[in-house]
Each structure stands twice: as structure tokens, then as C-alpha cells.
Amino acid sequence: MALALAEHGIDVTLFDRNEQLLSRTAIANEGKVHLGYMYANDPGYSTARMMMRGALAFAPFFERHLGLAGDAMAVSRPAAYVVHRDSQRTAEDVSQYLAAVHALIRESSRQRPDAYFGRDLDADLRMWSHAEREAHFDPQVAVAAFDTPEVAIDPVALADAVRSRVNADRRIAVRTGHEVISVEDGDGLEVVLRAGGRAARERFDHVVNALWEGRFAINEKRGLLPDRPWMHRLKYGVSFRLPEGAGKPPSATFVSGPFGEVVSYDDGLTYLTWYPVCLQGISSDITPPQWPTYPSEPLRSSLLQGTLSAMAQFVPALRDLAPDELQDVSVKGGVIVAWGRTDIYDPASELHQRFAIGVTSAGRYHSIDPGKLTMAPHFAEVCAGRILQDRVR
Ligand SMILES: Cc1cc2nc3c(=O)[nH]c(=O)nc-3n(C[C@H](O)[C@H](O)[C@H](O)COP(=O)(O)OP(=O)(O)OC[C@H]3O[C@@H](n4cnc5c(N)ncnc54)[C@H](O)[C@@H]3O)c2cc1C
């Protein structure tokens, strides 16, 4: 967002209560740049359409602002979508859903064939043979699998690149260690802050609330409380580098329901998340607890061991991995903010539909719910567009 505005000559001040930008959920996710295949429980395709809009804007945004060519960004091996035997949708349903979403992706990418990291989005999705499923999974658990072109990026590497770029931009002032308390009307909009134990106020022409888990609290003080139920869910994931010589698991997304993912990179970087183990908290409060990004012991070890052993039951490449042999182990978690009253174990939960997200503007106050990392560049451009339009009026 700051980069999109600074590009047009607008001065931007970024406030974050943490000591470093991009050090919360932005670095604690698996970095999947969603094309929409995940949302078979939203059969109207609204979530899929939304995700592909974000996905096709993602690499071009960073190419423009970071000078990183889309096809030069390190991406994971593409994900197979794997139907779990306890799936909320049958293999037939998932197969039809994936094919329909793929047709939409083909259509949307026709004008921008290289937009998704320079990858081919045109080839048909391929269903795996029984022998392939047997080679990579327990075929009793993985009842069907389909190749897709969907990839992930390493969010830690991306955050490092964005942070350096933002810090170097003379139009962007970075104020970490500043907690936003409220945004009040005055001469323009005044951001009320707490920093180093002191209160402060700063005046701006426009204010953008992109505080993710802290967003509702500031909106509420401006009378912008949502009129539908929401959930803040704390979810962890584990990443590590495989020991030398270990076989790489395939990247795989298990659908549909409370399952998880393997994200596998050619250099051995591997990310795992398994919902029943990694989901560690739910809050429907306006302000959720400030759950730690890095869990302390014994939770850290139990997340690592629990995730590995749950997934090793049906992913043979994970079976022989001992937690103490893994390198660069990182266990991190963040909040997922989404509309819904019941958890994803409920096939009718609103959590299965993620299209009601985006930018809400009330005058010169803008609140962004990116919904997903995938969507952040797209909504940054939408919000920057509104601010620029207001300035030319
Ligand atoms: C385990 C997990 C896996 C995920 N996987 C994916 C995925 O594969 N693909 C995908 O697209 N999305 C994924 N997501 C979602 C994605 O990570 C989030 O949608 C996105 O990171 C949220 O936006 P953000 O990065 O700005 O949030 P954050 O990094 O949390 O940024 C918000 C910032 O606001 C600051 N802040 C909050 N309140 C205040 C305040 N009052 N004053 C000052 N500063 C404040 C915080 O310190 C924080 O730095 C996942 C999320 C989780 C938890």
C-alpha cells in the first residue's frame, strides 16, 4: 500500500506497534498464492474468482515495486490437490470444482499469460494414477489427487525484500514501536498513538487501517463495527530444511475441510500445517489476545512433533524425519481473521467462503481486510487508486 502510494509521489507514514515491520502474520503463513482451487465449499465460485484476481496481480506488483521479475521469484513446487477420505466433498465434486475453477483461471489469465510467476496456466489439470498416489501418499487416505499450477512463495524472504525496499524509500516514514489507539476527526484525520509510554497525535489527509487483527478495534471507535459474526483463529505452521539426501515430499493441499498442506521447495525448504494440531485458539472478541508469533516450549515442540507425526501417517516422505535432525526449524503462527460463527469442521461455515473482503472507505478513512496474503497487492492498488482519485478532485 505504502509502495503503491509513494510511486505516485505521495508521502506515507507507516505505524506498527511491533519493533519491525512485517513481523506478525505476514511472515507466519505458508505463502500459497491462491488461485481458488481450495474453496470447493463455495460452489458459487465467488471465492475462487476473488483469489484469482489477487493471484494474477501478486507477482506483477512485486516485479514493479521490488524489481523482482515474476519468473525469478523463488516459488514452491506446484501443489497437488488431494482429496482426503474424510473430505466434506466427494472426489467427484472436487474434480468438477477444480476443472471449473481452472477454466475460469484460463479465461482470466488470457490477457496476462505470464502474470502468475511466468507459469503456464493453460495446461489441463491432470488426475494422478493410483500408482502415483501409492508412491507419495497412503492411497486409503488420499482418495484422489490432481496436479495444479498453484505455487507458494516464501513469506519470510518476501517480507525481507519488502521491508528493505520500504525502509529505503524516502517518501515512506517508518514508525515502529507506535501503537495506534484511535483515529479521530479534527483538522483532517488525526491518528492517536502510544509510543515509548507517551501519547501522541499526528494529522493526515487520508488514513488506511491495515492492522489485520487490530483492525476492528480502531474501526469500532469510528462506529464501523461489522454487522455479521467474525472469528479470529490462531493457527501455527512448521517449516524446516530437509536433511541432506532425504526424499522431498510433494507439495500437497488436502481438501475439503479441516486438513492441511505440505509446501515443498526444490532446495529442501518444507512447510507443514495440519489443522487439528495447528489451530490453537479462537476468539470472537473485537480485539483477540496478542497471541505470540513464536510459541514457547512445550507448545513449540508439541506443534512440531504433532504436525510431523499426523502428516507422516499418510505422507511417506515425512515418515523417517526425526525432529532433531531437521535444520532451520521454525514454528510460527498468526491470526486468521474471517467472517463466520462456526469452525471449518462445519461444512456450512462461512469460513469456507472468503470473498467478502477488501477496502471499505468512509470519507478519507479506509479500512482494508486483505483476507489473504494473496490479495494484499490487489487491494493495495484499489485503495491507492481511491486516494489518488480524491487528490485530483
Ligand atoms: C498459519 C497461516 C497460514 C496462512 N496461509 C496463507 C496462505 O497460504 N496464503 C495466503 O494468501 N494467506 C495465508 N494466510 C493469511 C495471511 O497470512 C494474512 O491474510 C495476511 O498476512 C494478513 O495481513 P498482514 O500481513 O498485513 O498481517 P500482519 O502481518 O499481522 O500485519 C498487521 C500489522 O499490524 C500491526 N498492528 C495491529 N494492531 C496495531 C495497532 N493497534 N497499532 C499499531 N500496529 C498494529 C501488527 O503489529 C502487524 O505488524 C495464512 C495465515 C495464517 C495464520
Tab-separated table of N, CA and C and ligand atoms in Angstrom, residues 15-18 24-26 28-32 34 178-180 210-214 218 235-236 271 334-336 370-374, ligand 1:
chain	number	residue	atom	x	y	z
A	15	PHE	N	2.756	3.150	10.662
A	15	PHE	CA	2.866	2.889	12.099
A	15	PHE	C	2.704	1.396	12.354
A	16	ASP	N	3.526	0.853	13.218
A	16	ASP	CA	3.345	-0.537	13.649
A	16	ASP	C	3.788	-0.645	15.097
A	17	ARG	N	3.004	-1.350	15.880
A	17	ARG	CA	3.383	-1.455	17.304
A	17	ARG	C	4.563	-2.396	17.508
A	18	ASN	N	4.821	-3.248	16.562
A	18	ASN	CA	5.987	-4.132	16.682
A	18	ASN	C	7.264	-3.363	16.405
A	24	ARG	N	4.533	-10.113	11.918
A	24	ARG	CA	3.442	-10.879	12.554
A	24	ARG	C	2.912	-11.910	11.542
A	25	THR	N	1.630	-11.849	11.230
A	25	THR	CA	1.068	-12.898	10.371
A	25	THR	C	1.710	-12.903	8.985
A	26	ALA	N	2.189	-11.735	8.554
A	26	ALA	CA	2.795	-11.644	7.209
A	26	ALA	C	3.937	-12.635	7.013
A	28	ALA	N	4.129	-15.519	8.994
A	28	ALA	CA	3.780	-16.776	9.664
A	28	ALA	C	2.739	-17.551	8.865
A	29	ASN	N	2.794	-17.430	7.561
A	29	ASN	CA	1.823	-18.154	6.736
A	29	ASN	C	2.574	-19.010	5.727
A	30	GLU	N	1.836	-19.863	5.031
A	30	GLU	CA	2.559	-20.766	4.124
A	30	GLU	C	2.788	-20.161	2.752
A	31	GLY	N	2.317	-18.950	2.543
A	31	GLY	CA	2.681	-18.229	1.317
A	31	GLY	C	2.052	-18.753	0.042
A	32	LYS	N	0.978	-19.523	0.178
A	32	LYS	CA	0.310	-20.021	-1.031
A	32	LYS	C	-0.327	-18.839	-1.751
A	34	HIS	N	-3.020	-18.163	-3.742
A	34	HIS	CA	-4.231	-18.929	-4.069
A	34	HIS	C	-4.804	-18.608	-5.442
A	178	HIS	N	5.070	2.070	17.573
A	178	HIS	CA	3.962	3.025	17.712
A	178	HIS	C	2.636	2.268	17.667
A	179	GLU	N	1.912	2.316	18.752
A	179	GLU	CA	0.605	1.648	18.771
A	179	GLU	C	-0.487	2.645	18.415
A	180	VAL	N	-1.317	2.272	17.460
A	180	VAL	CA	-2.446	3.131	17.092
A	180	VAL	C	-3.572	2.871	18.087
A	210	ALA	N	-4.815	-0.921	8.081
A	210	ALA	CA	-4.463	-2.248	7.555
A	210	ALA	C	-3.870	-3.067	8.696
A	211	LEU	N	-4.533	-3.012	9.872
A	211	LEU	CA	-3.931	-3.590	11.079
A	211	LEU	C	-4.283	-5.055	11.294
A	212	TRP	N	-4.962	-5.660	10.338
A	212	TRP	CA	-5.304	-7.091	10.396
A	212	TRP	C	-6.016	-7.410	11.710
A	213	GLU	N	-5.386	-8.097	12.669
A	213	GLU	CA	-6.093	-8.466	13.901
A	213	GLU	C	-6.419	-7.247	14.766
A	214	GLY	N	-5.783	-6.095	14.498
A	214	GLY	CA	-6.046	-4.894	15.280
A	214	GLY	C	-7.041	-3.964	14.594
A	218	ILE	N	-10.011	-0.398	15.964
A	218	ILE	CA	-9.913	1.002	15.536
A	218	ILE	C	-11.174	1.386	14.758
A	235	LYS	N	-3.518	-19.852	14.149
A	235	LYS	CA	-3.046	-21.093	13.508
A	235	LYS	C	-1.534	-21.058	13.359
A	236	TYR	N	-0.906	-22.181	13.658
A	236	TYR	CA	0.551	-22.305	13.531
A	236	TYR	C	0.916	-23.156	12.322
A	271	TYR	N	7.307	-26.710	4.374
A	271	TYR	CA	6.383	-26.082	5.315
A	271	TYR	C	5.215	-27.050	5.497
A	334	GLY	N	-0.016	-17.237	13.377
A	334	GLY	CA	-0.634	-15.921	13.250
A	334	GLY	C	-2.138	-16.060	13.295
A	335	VAL	N	-2.768	-14.911	13.208
A	335	VAL	CA	-4.221	-14.877	13.293
A	335	VAL	C	-4.809	-14.923	11.886
A	336	ILE	N	-5.883	-15.683	11.759
A	336	ILE	CA	-6.670	-15.637	10.523
A	336	ILE	C	-7.968	-14.925	10.892
A	370	PRO	N	-7.504	-7.647	3.873
A	370	PRO	CA	-6.947	-8.352	2.715
A	370	PRO	C	-7.471	-9.786	2.622
A	371	GLY	N	-7.938	-10.335	3.768
A	371	GLY	CA	-8.450	-11.709	3.745
A	371	GLY	C	-7.335	-12.731	3.625
A	372	LYS	N	-6.414	-12.467	2.724
A	372	LYS	CA	-5.331	-13.413	2.422
A	372	LYS	C	-4.112	-12.613	2.010
A	373	LEU	N	-2.946	-13.162	2.219
A	373	LEU	CA	-1.717	-12.555	1.708
A	373	LEU	C	-1.824	-12.377	0.186
A	374	THR	N	-2.403	-13.367	-0.450
A	374	THR	CA	-2.606	-13.346	-1.903
A	374	THR	C	-3.240	-12.046	-2.384
B	1	LIG	C1	-0.963	-20.212	9.537
B	1	LIG	C2	-1.451	-19.265	8.476
B	1	LIG	C3	-1.349	-19.645	7.152
B	1	LIG	C4	-1.770	-18.772	6.145
B	1	LIG	N1	-1.576	-19.150	4.851
B	1	LIG	C5	-1.856	-18.295	3.860
B	1	LIG	C6	-1.551	-18.632	2.521
B	1	LIG	O1	-1.002	-19.697	2.245
B	1	LIG	N2	-1.856	-17.732	1.538
B	1	LIG	C7	-2.450	-16.544	1.809
B	1	LIG	O2	-2.714	-15.812	0.863
B	1	LIG	N3	-2.735	-16.178	3.080
B	1	LIG	C8	-2.445	-17.016	4.107
B	1	LIG	N4	-2.707	-16.666	5.399
B	1	LIG	C9	-3.334	-15.361	5.661
B	1	LIG	C10	-2.313	-14.229	5.583
B	1	LIG	O3	-1.153	-14.549	6.303
B	1	LIG	C11	-2.933	-12.938	6.112
B	1	LIG	O4	-4.109	-12.676	5.394
B	1	LIG	C12	-2.043	-11.718	5.986
B	1	LIG	O5	-0.721	-11.998	6.356
B	1	LIG	C13	-2.625	-10.613	6.895
B	1	LIG	O6	-2.199	-9.341	6.574
B	1	LIG	P1	-0.874	-8.698	7.177
B	1	LIG	O7	0.246	-9.448	6.590
B	1	LIG	O8	-0.931	-7.256	6.949
B	1	LIG	O9	-0.987	-9.010	8.768
B	1	LIG	P2	0.113	-8.746	9.862
B	1	LIG	O10	1.454	-9.220	9.472
B	1	LIG	O11	-0.444	-9.272	11.157
B	1	LIG	O12	0.195	-7.150	9.890
B	1	LIG	C14	-0.625	-6.347	10.698
B	1	LIG	C15	0.309	-5.424	11.482
B	1	LIG	O13	-0.486	-4.530	12.231
B	1	LIG	C16	0.172	-4.293	13.460
B	1	LIG	N5	-0.848	-3.827	14.408
B	1	LIG	C17	-2.003	-4.428	14.782
B	1	LIG	N6	-2.696	-3.615	15.620
B	1	LIG	C18	-1.966	-2.489	15.764
B	1	LIG	C19	-2.171	-1.268	16.479
B	1	LIG	N7	-3.263	-1.034	17.199
B	1	LIG	N8	-1.222	-0.292	16.363
B	1	LIG	C20	-0.108	-0.469	15.605
B	1	LIG	N9	0.136	-1.630	14.922
B	1	LIG	C21	-0.790	-2.606	14.999
B	1	LIG	C22	0.788	-5.631	13.842
B	1	LIG	O14	1.893	-5.444	14.710
B	1	LIG	C23	1.186	-6.196	12.485
B	1	LIG	O15	2.542	-5.929	12.176
B	1	LIG	C24	-2.331	-17.521	6.457
B	1	LIG	C25	-2.437	-17.123	7.793
B	1	LIG	C26	-2.002	-17.992	8.800
B	1	LIG	C27	-2.102	-17.557	10.226
